[in-house]
Short mmCIF file of C-alpha atoms in Angstrom, two decimals:
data_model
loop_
_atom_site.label_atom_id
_atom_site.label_comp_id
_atom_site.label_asym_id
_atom_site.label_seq_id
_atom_site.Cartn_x
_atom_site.Cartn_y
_atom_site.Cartn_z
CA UNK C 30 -17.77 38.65 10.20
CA UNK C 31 -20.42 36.43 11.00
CA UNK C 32 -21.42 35.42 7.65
CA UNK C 33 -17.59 34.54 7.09
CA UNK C 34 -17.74 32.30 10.25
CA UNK C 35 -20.77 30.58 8.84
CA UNK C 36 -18.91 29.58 5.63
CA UNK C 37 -15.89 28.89 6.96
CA UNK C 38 -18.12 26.47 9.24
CA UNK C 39 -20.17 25.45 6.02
CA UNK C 40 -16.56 24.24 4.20
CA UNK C 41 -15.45 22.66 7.11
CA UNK C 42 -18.43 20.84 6.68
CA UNK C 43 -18.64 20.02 3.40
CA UNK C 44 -14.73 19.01 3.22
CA UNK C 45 -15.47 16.53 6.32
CA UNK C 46 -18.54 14.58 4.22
CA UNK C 47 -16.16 14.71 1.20
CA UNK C 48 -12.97 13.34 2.83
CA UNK C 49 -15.33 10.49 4.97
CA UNK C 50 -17.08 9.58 1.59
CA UNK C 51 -13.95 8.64 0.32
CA UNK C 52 -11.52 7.33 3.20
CA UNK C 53 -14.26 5.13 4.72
CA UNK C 54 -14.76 2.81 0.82
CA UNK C 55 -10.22 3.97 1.13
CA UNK C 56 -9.98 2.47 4.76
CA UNK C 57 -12.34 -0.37 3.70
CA UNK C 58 -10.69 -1.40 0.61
CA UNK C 59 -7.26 -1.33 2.94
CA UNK C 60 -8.20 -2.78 5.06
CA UNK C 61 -9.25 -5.73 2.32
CA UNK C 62 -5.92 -5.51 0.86
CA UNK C 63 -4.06 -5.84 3.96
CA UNK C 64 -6.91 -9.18 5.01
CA UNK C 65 -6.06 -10.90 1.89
CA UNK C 66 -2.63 -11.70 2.70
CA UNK C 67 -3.55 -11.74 6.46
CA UNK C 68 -5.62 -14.37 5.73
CA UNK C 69 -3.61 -16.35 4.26
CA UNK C 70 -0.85 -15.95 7.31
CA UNK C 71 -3.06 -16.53 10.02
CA UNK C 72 -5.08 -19.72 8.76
CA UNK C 73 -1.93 -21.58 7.50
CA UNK C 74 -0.58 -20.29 11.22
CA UNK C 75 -3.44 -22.81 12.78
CA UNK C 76 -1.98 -25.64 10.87
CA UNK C 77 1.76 -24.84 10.41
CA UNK C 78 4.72 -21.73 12.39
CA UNK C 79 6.43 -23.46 8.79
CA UNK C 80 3.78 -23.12 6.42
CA UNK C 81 2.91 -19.43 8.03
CA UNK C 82 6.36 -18.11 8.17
CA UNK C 83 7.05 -19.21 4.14
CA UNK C 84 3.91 -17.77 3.32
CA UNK C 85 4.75 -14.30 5.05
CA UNK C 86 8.50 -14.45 3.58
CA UNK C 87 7.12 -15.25 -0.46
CA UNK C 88 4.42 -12.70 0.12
CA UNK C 89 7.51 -10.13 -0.18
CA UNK C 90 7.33 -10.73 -3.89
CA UNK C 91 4.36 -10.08 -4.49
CA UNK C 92 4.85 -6.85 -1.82
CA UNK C 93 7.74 -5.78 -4.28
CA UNK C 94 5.03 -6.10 -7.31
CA UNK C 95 2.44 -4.19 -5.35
CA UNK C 96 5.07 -1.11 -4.56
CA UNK C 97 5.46 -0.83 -8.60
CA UNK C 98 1.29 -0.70 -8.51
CA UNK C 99 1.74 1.46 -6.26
CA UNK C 100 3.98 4.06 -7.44
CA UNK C 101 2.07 4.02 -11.19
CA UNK C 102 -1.46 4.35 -9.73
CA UNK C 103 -0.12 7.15 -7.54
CA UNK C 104 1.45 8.79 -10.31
CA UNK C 105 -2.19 8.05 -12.35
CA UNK C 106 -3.87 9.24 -9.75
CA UNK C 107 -2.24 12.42 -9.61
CA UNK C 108 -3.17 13.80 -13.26
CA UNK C 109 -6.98 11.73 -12.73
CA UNK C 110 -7.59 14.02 -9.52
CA UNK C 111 -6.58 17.32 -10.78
CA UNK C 112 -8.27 16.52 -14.66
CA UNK C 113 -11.26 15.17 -12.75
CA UNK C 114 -11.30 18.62 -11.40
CA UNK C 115 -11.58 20.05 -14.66
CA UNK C 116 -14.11 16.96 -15.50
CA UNK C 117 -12.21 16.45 -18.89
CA UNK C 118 -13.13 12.65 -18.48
CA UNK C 119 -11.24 12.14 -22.43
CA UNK C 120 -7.67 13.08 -20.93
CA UNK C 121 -8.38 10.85 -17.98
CA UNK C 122 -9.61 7.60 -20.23
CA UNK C 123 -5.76 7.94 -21.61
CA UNK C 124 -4.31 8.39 -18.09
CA UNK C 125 -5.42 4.88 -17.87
CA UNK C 126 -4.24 3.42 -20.58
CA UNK C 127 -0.64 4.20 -20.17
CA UNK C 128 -0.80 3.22 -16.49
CA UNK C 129 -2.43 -0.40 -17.88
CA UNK C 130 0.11 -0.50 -20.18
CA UNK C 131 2.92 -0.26 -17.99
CA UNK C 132 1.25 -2.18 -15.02
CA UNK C 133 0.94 -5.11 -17.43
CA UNK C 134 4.22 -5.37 -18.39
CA UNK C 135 5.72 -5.50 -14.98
CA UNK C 136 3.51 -7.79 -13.65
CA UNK C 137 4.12 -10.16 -16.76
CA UNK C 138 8.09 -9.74 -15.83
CA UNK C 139 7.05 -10.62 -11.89
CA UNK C 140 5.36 -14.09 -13.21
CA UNK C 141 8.22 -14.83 -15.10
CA UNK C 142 10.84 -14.87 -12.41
CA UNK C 143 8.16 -16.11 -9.46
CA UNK C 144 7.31 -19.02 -11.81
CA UNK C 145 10.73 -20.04 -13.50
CA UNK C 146 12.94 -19.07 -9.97
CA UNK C 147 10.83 -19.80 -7.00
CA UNK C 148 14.02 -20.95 -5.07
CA UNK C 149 16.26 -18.34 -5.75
CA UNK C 150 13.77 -15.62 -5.11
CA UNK C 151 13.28 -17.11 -1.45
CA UNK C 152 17.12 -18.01 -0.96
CA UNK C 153 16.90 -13.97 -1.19
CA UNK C 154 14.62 -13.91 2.73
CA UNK C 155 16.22 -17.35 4.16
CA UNK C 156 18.44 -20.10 4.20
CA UNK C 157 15.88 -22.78 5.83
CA UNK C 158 14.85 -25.22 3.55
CA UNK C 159 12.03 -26.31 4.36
CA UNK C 160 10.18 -22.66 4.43
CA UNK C 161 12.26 -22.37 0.96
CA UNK C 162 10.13 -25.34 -0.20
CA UNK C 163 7.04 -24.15 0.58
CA UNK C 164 7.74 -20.41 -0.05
CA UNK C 165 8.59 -21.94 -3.70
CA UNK C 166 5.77 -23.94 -4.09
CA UNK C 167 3.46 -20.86 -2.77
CA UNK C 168 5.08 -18.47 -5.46
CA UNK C 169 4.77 -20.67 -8.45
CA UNK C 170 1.01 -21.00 -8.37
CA UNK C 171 0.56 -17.10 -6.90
CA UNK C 172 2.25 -15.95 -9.88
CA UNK C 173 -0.36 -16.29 -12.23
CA UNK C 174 -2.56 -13.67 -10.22
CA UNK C 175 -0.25 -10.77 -10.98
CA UNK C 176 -0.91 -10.45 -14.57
CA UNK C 177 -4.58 -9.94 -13.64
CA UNK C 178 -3.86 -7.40 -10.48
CA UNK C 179 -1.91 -5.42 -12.36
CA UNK C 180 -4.67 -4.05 -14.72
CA UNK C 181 -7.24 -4.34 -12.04
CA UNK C 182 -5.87 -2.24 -9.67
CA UNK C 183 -4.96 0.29 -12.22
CA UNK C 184 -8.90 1.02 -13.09
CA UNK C 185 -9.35 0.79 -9.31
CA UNK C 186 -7.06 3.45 -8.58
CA UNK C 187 -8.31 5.93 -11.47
CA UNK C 188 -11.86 5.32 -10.78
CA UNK C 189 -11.16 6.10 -6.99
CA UNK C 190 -9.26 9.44 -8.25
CA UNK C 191 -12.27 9.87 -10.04
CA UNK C 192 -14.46 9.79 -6.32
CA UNK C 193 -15.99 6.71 -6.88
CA UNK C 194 -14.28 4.87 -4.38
CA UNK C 195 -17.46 2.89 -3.55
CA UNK C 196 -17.17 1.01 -6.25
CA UNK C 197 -13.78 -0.36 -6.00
CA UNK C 198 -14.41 -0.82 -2.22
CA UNK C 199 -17.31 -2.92 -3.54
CA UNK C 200 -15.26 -4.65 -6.21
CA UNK C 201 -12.47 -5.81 -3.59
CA UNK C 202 -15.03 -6.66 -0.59
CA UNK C 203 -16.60 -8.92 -2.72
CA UNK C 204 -13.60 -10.93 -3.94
CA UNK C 205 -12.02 -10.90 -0.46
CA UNK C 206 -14.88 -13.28 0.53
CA UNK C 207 -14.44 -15.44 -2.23
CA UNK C 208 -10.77 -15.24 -1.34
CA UNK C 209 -11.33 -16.29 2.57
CA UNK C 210 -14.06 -18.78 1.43
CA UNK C 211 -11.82 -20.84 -0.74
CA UNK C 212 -9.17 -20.54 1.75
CA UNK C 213 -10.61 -22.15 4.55
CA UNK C 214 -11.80 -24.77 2.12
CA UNK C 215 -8.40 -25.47 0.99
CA UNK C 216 -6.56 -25.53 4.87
CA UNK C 217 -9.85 -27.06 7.07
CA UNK C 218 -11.42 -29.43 4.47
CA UNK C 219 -9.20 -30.54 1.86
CA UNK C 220 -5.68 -30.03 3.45
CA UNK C 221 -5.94 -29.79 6.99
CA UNK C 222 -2.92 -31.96 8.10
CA UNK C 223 -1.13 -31.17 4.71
CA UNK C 224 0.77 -28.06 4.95
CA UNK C 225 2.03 -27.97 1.11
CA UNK C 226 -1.08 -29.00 -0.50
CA UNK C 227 -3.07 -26.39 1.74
CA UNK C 228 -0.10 -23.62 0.60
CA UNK C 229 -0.67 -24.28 -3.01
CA UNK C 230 -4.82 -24.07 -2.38
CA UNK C 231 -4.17 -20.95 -0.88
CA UNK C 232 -2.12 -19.72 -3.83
CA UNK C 233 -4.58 -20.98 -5.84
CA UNK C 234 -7.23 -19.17 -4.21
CA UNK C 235 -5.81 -15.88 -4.47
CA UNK C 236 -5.42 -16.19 -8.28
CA UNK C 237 -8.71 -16.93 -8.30
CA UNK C 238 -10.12 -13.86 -6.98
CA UNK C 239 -7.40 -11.87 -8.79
CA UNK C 240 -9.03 -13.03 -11.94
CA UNK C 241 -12.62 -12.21 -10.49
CA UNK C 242 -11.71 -8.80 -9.84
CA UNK C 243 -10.45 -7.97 -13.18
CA UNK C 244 -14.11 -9.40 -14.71
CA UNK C 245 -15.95 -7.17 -12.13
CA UNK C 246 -13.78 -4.14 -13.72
CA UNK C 247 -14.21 -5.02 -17.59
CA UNK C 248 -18.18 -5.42 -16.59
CA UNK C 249 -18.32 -2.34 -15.23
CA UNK C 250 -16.18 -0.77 -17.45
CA UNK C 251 -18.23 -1.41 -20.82
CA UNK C 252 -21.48 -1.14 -19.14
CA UNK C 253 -21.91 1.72 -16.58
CA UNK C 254 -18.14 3.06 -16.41
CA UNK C 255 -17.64 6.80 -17.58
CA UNK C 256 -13.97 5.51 -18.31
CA UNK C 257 -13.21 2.12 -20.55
CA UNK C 258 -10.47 -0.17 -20.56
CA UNK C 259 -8.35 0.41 -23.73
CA UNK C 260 -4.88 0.81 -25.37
CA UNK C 261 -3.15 3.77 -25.65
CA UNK C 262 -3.50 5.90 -28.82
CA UNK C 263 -0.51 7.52 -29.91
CA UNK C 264 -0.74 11.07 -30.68
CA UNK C 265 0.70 14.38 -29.74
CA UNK C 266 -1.68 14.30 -26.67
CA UNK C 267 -0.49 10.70 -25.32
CA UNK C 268 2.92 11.68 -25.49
CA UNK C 269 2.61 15.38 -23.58
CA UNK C 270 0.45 13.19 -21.13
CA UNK C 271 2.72 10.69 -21.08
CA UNK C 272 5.92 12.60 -20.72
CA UNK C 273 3.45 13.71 -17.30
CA UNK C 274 2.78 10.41 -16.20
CA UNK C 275 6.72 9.87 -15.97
CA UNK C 276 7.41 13.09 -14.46
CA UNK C 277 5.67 12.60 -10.96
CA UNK C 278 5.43 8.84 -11.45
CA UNK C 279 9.28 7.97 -11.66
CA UNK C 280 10.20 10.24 -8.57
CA UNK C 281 6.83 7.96 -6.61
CA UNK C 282 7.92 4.81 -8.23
CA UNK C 283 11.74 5.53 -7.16
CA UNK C 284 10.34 6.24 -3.74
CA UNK C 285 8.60 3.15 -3.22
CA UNK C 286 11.06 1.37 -4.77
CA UNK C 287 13.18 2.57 -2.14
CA UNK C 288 11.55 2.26 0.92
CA UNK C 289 10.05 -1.08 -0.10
CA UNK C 290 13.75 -2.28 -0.92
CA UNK C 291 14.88 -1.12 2.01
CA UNK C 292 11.74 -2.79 4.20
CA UNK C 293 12.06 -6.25 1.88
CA UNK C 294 16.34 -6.01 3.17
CA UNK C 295 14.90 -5.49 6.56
CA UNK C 296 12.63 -8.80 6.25
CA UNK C 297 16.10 -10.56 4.81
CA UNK C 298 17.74 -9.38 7.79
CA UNK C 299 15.13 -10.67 10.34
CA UNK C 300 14.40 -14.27 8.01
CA UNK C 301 18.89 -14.64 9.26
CA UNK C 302 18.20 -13.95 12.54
CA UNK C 303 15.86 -17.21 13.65
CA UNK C 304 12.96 -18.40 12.75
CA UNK C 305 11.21 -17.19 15.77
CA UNK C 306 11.67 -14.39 14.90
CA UNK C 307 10.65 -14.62 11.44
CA UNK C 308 7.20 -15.91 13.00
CA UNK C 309 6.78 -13.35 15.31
CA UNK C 310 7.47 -10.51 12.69
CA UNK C 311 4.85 -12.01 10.26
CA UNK C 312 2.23 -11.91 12.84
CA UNK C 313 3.64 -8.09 13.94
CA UNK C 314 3.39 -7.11 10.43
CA UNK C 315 0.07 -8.53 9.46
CA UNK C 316 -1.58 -6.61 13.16
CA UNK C 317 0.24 -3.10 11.97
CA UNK C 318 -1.20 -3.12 8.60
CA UNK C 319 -4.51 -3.91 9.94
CA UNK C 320 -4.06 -1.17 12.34
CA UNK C 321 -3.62 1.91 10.31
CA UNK C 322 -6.24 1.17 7.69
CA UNK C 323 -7.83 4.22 8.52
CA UNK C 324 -4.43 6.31 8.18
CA UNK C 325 -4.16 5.22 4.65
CA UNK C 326 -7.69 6.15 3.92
CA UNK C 327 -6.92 9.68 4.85
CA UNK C 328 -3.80 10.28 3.30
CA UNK C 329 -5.53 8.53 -0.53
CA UNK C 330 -8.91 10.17 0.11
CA UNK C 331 -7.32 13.49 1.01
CA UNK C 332 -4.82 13.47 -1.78
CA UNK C 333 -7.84 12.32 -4.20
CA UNK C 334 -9.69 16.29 -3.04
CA UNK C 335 -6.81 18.30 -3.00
CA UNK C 336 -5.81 17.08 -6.49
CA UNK C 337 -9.21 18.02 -7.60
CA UNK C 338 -9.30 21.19 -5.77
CA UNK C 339 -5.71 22.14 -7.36
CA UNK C 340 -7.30 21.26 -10.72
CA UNK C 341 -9.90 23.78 -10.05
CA UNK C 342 -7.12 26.41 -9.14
CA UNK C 343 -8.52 26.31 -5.72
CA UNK C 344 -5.24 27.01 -3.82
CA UNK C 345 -6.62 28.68 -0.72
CA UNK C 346 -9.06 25.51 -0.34
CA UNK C 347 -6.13 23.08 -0.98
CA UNK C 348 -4.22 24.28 1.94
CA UNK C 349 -6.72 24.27 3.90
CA UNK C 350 -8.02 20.95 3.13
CA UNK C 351 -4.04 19.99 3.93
CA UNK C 352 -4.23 21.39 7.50
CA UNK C 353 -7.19 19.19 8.20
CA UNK C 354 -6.00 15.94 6.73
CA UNK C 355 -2.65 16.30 9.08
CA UNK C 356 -5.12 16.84 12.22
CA UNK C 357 -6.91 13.75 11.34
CA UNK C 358 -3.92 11.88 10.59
CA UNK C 359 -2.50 12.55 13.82
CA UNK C 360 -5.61 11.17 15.24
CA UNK C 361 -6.25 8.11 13.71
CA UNK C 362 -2.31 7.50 14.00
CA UNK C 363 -3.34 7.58 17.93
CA UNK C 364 -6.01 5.41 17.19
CA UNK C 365 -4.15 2.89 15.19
CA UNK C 366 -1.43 2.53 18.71
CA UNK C 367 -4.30 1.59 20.70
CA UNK C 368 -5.97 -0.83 18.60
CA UNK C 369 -2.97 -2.54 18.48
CA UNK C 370 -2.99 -2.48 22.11
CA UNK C 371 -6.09 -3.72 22.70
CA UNK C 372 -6.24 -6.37 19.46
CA UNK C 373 -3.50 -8.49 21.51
CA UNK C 374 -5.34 -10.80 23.58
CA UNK C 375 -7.42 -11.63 20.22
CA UNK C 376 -3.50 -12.18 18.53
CA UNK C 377 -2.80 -14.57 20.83
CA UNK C 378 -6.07 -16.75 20.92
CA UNK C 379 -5.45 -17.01 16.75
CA UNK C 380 -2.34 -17.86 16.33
CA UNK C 381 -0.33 -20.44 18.12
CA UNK C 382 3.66 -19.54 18.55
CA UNK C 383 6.39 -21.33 21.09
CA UNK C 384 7.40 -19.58 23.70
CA UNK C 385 10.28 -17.41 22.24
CA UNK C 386 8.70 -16.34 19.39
CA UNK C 387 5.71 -15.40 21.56
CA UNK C 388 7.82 -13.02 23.69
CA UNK C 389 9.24 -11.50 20.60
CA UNK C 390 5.77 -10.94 19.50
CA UNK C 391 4.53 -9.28 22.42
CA UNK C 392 7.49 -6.50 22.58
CA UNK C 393 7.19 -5.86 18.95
CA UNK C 394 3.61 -5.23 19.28
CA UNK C 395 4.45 -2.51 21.88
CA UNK C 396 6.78 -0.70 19.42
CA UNK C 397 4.11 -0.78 16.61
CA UNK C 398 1.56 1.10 18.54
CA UNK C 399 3.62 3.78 18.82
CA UNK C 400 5.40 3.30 15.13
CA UNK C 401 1.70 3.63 13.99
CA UNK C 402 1.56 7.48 15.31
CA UNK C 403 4.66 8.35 13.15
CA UNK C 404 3.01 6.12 10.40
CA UNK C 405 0.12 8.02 9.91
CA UNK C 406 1.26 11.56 9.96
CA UNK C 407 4.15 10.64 7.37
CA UNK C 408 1.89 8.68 4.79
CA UNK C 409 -0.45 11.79 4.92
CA UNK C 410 1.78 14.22 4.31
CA UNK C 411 4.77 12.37 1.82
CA UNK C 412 2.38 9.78 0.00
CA UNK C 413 -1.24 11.87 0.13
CA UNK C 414 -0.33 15.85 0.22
CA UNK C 415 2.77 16.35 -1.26
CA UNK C 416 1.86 13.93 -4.22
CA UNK C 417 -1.32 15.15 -5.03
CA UNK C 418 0.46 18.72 -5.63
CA UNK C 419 3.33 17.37 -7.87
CA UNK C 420 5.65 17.52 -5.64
CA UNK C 421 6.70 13.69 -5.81
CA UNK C 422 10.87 14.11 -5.21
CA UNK C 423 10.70 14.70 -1.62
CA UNK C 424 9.54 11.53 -0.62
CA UNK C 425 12.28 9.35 -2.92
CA UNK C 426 15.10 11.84 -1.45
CA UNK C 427 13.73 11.36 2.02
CA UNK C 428 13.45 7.49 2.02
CA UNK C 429 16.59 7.04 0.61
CA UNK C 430 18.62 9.02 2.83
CA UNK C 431 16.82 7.66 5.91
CA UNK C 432 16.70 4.16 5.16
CA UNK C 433 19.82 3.19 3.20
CA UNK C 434 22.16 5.59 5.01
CA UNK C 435 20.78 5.39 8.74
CA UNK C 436 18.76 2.48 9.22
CA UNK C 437 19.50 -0.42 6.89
CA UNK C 438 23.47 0.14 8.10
CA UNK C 439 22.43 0.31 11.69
CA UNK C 440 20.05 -2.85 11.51
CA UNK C 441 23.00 -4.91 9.77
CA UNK C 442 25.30 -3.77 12.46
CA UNK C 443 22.78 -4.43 15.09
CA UNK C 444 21.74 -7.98 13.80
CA UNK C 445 25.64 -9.55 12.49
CA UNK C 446 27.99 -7.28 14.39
CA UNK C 447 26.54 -6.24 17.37
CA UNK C 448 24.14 -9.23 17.71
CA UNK C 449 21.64 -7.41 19.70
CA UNK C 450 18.26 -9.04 21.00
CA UNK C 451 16.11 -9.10 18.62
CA UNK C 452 13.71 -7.07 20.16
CA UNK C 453 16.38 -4.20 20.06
CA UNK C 454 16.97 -5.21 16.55
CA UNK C 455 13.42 -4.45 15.84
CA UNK C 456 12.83 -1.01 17.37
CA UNK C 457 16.09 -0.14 15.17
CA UNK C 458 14.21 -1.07 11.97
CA UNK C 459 11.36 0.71 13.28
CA UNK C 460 13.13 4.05 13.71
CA UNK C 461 12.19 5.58 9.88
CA UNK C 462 8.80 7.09 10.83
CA UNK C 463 10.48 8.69 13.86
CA UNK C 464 13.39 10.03 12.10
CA UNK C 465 10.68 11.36 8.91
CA UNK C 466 8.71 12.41 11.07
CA UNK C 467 10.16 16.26 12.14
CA UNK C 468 11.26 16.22 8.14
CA UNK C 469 8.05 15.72 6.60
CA UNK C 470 6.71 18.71 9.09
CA UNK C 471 8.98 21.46 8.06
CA UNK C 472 8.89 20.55 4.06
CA UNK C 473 4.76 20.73 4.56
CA UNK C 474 5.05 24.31 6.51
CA UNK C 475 7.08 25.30 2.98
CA UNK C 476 3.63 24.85 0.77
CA UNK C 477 5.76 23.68 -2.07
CA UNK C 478 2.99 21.05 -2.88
CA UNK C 479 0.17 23.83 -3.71
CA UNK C 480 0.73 22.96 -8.02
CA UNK C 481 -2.07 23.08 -10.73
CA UNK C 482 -0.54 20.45 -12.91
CA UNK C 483 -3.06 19.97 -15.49
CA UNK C 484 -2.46 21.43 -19.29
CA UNK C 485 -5.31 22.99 -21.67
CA UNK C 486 -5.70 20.93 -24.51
CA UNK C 487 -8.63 22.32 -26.26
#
């Protein structure tokens, strides 16, 4: 009995060093992601509500273009977890070049329309014109970074499967201080009292360190990597791996598809309401994604070792490993509400808002600290357990049912029918999590995510 206790206490421990090793270069590189675009909102918020506000509103473009990143690395990461289980490092070097293969192409179809239709992609958020104008001007010179991320974060996101998520951290750290450096160049030195020049330096900027990242990958890639950059051979084995790839990538892809859809109608639905309102939710929006870092570094970290441990045929140590990760999320979803709580005073020092849009601000801040509880737990579980098991569908049924047939109707009614406040309006569009919440529980009680997905192709 007591030499059971003392390795159940042993694997305890070794799980915890294993999960921190990889959500704390997870959290980090979050947390960069989430900065980038932060940045960008809250130094063109010193100079400009405008400049901020069309900023926040074109940055849903490139937030629709990161959900299609999203969904493919997920569904790479998947069969790169459970193979890197198995260590076959040869099946995983062709995971990655059907995911850069794909990635490309979408992101080549994103600059295409941000470049040639600026206008009528931000016609799509609001009807002002002059945050149409800058949105526009913003989106035209951003585009040119998304042919870049798309490969980029591709090799990020297998290499981090792979539990080298140091790296990557490392990678992204480094080019979100390029990013912030050229930044305040462009809005304090250059183009302090010129809102559209200091929007296009901005853009500018990020395509910069877009670019910058990719080099860091192809250097590390032909020089230390275990994994290289290349195009997909065809063979029997590329198409039984890739008819995998599109079985528990579609079902991710349609889910973020969805949700992000539904969040992107959501921002359309504010950007009608006022423009107060539109400046208040940017600010909301940037603080919340700052705020649950952590969360998402527990629910890719944790999906990154049960994968592997699934590969290994590990189940026992999988569901385990599951319990933990849903303790943890709870608690850094608690953690996440009160750092939003206690970051306020900071908010309002930063950035400068009249006095509507400051009130709006300050209620919708109270709602995210508690949205962030929900947040966490539901990211862990849909996005991080059930994924890393192959069990990808529940999420796309679960989105779609919650947010196109309850909330999206509800917020419409609420916003052109109703005409509620808009800080009623907002704790409507902030009712998902809530309502996911109990859902997510009960499917993770089933165990229907404990799958070895990998095939034997010796």
């Amino acid at each position: 009995m007591r030499n059971r206790i003392q390795l159940k206490e042993s694997g305890n421990r070794d799980f915890n060093r294993e999960l921190m090793t990889l959500v704390v270069p997870i959290a980090l590189q979050n947390l960069i992601s989430a900065t980038v675009i932060s940045v960008d909102v809250f130094m063109l918020g010193m100079i400009s509500q405008s400049a901020m506000s069309a900023v926040s509103l074109a940055g849903q473009i490139t937030f629709a273009l990161t959900l299609f990143y999203m969904g493919m690395s997920a569904g790479a990461s998947i069969l790169t977890a459970q193979y890197w289980g198995k260590k076959d490092l040869h099946i995983i070097q062709r995971v990655l070049g059907i995911a850069c293969m794909f990635s490309f192409c979408i992101s080549f179809l994103f600059f295409l329309s941000s470049f040639f239709l600026p206008e009528a992609l931000m016609h799509l958020f609001t009807n002002d014109q002059e945050l149409i104008q800058y949105g526009s001007r913003f989106l035209q010179m951003n585009s040119f970074s998304y042919p870049a991320m798309g490969i980029s974060q591709m090799y990020l996101s297998v290499i981090r499967s792979m539990e080298n998520a140091k790296l990557s951290a490392w990678i992204s750290s480094f080019c979100l201080i390029l990013n912030i450096m050229f930044n305040a160049v462009c809005i304090f030195v250059l183009f302090p009292s010129k809102p559209d020049l200091a929007i296009s330096g901005v853009a500018l900027a990020t395509v910069l360190a877009r670019f910058i990242e990719l080099a860091c990958c192809m250097i590390h890639s032909v020089t230390t990597g275990s994994i290289r950059l290349r195009l997909p051979v065809r063979d029997g084995i590329q198409r039984d791996l890739l008819k995998d790839l599109l079985k528990y990538t579609l079902p991710i892809q349609g889910n973020y598809i969805v949700w992000g859809g539904a969040l992107t109608a959501t921002a359309a639905i504010i950007g009608h309401v006022n423009s107060d309102m539109i400046a208040a939710n940017s600010i909301a929006s940037v603080v919340k994604n700052l705020a649950v870092v952590l969360c998402g570094g527990i629910a890719t970290g944790g999906s990154v070792l049960i994968g592997k441990y699934l590969g290994q045929g590990e189940i026992e140590k999988a569901k385990h490993a599951g319990n933990k990760m849903c303790f943890y999320a709870l608690l850094f979803g608690v953690i996440a509400g009160c750092t939003i709580l206690f970051m306020k005073p900071l908010v309002y020092s930063i950035v400068h808002l009249n006095p509507t849009a400051q009130s709006y601000l300050d209620g919708m801040l109270y709602i995210s600290a508690y949205y962030c509880i929900a947040k966490s737990v539901n990211s862990t579980t849909i996005a991080g357990i059930f994924t890393a098991g192959g069990d990808s569908k529940f999420g796309f049924w679960c989105d779609t049912v919650v947010m196109w047939l309850f909330i999206l109707p509800l917020s419409y009614l609420c916003a052109f029918v109703w005409q509620m406040p808009p800080i009623l309006l907002y704790i409507v569009i902030s009712l998902d999590e809530i309502i996911k919440f109990p859902i997510a529980f009960i499917r993770y009680r089933q165990f229907k995510w404990l799958n070895n997905i990998t095939r034997n192709f010796a």
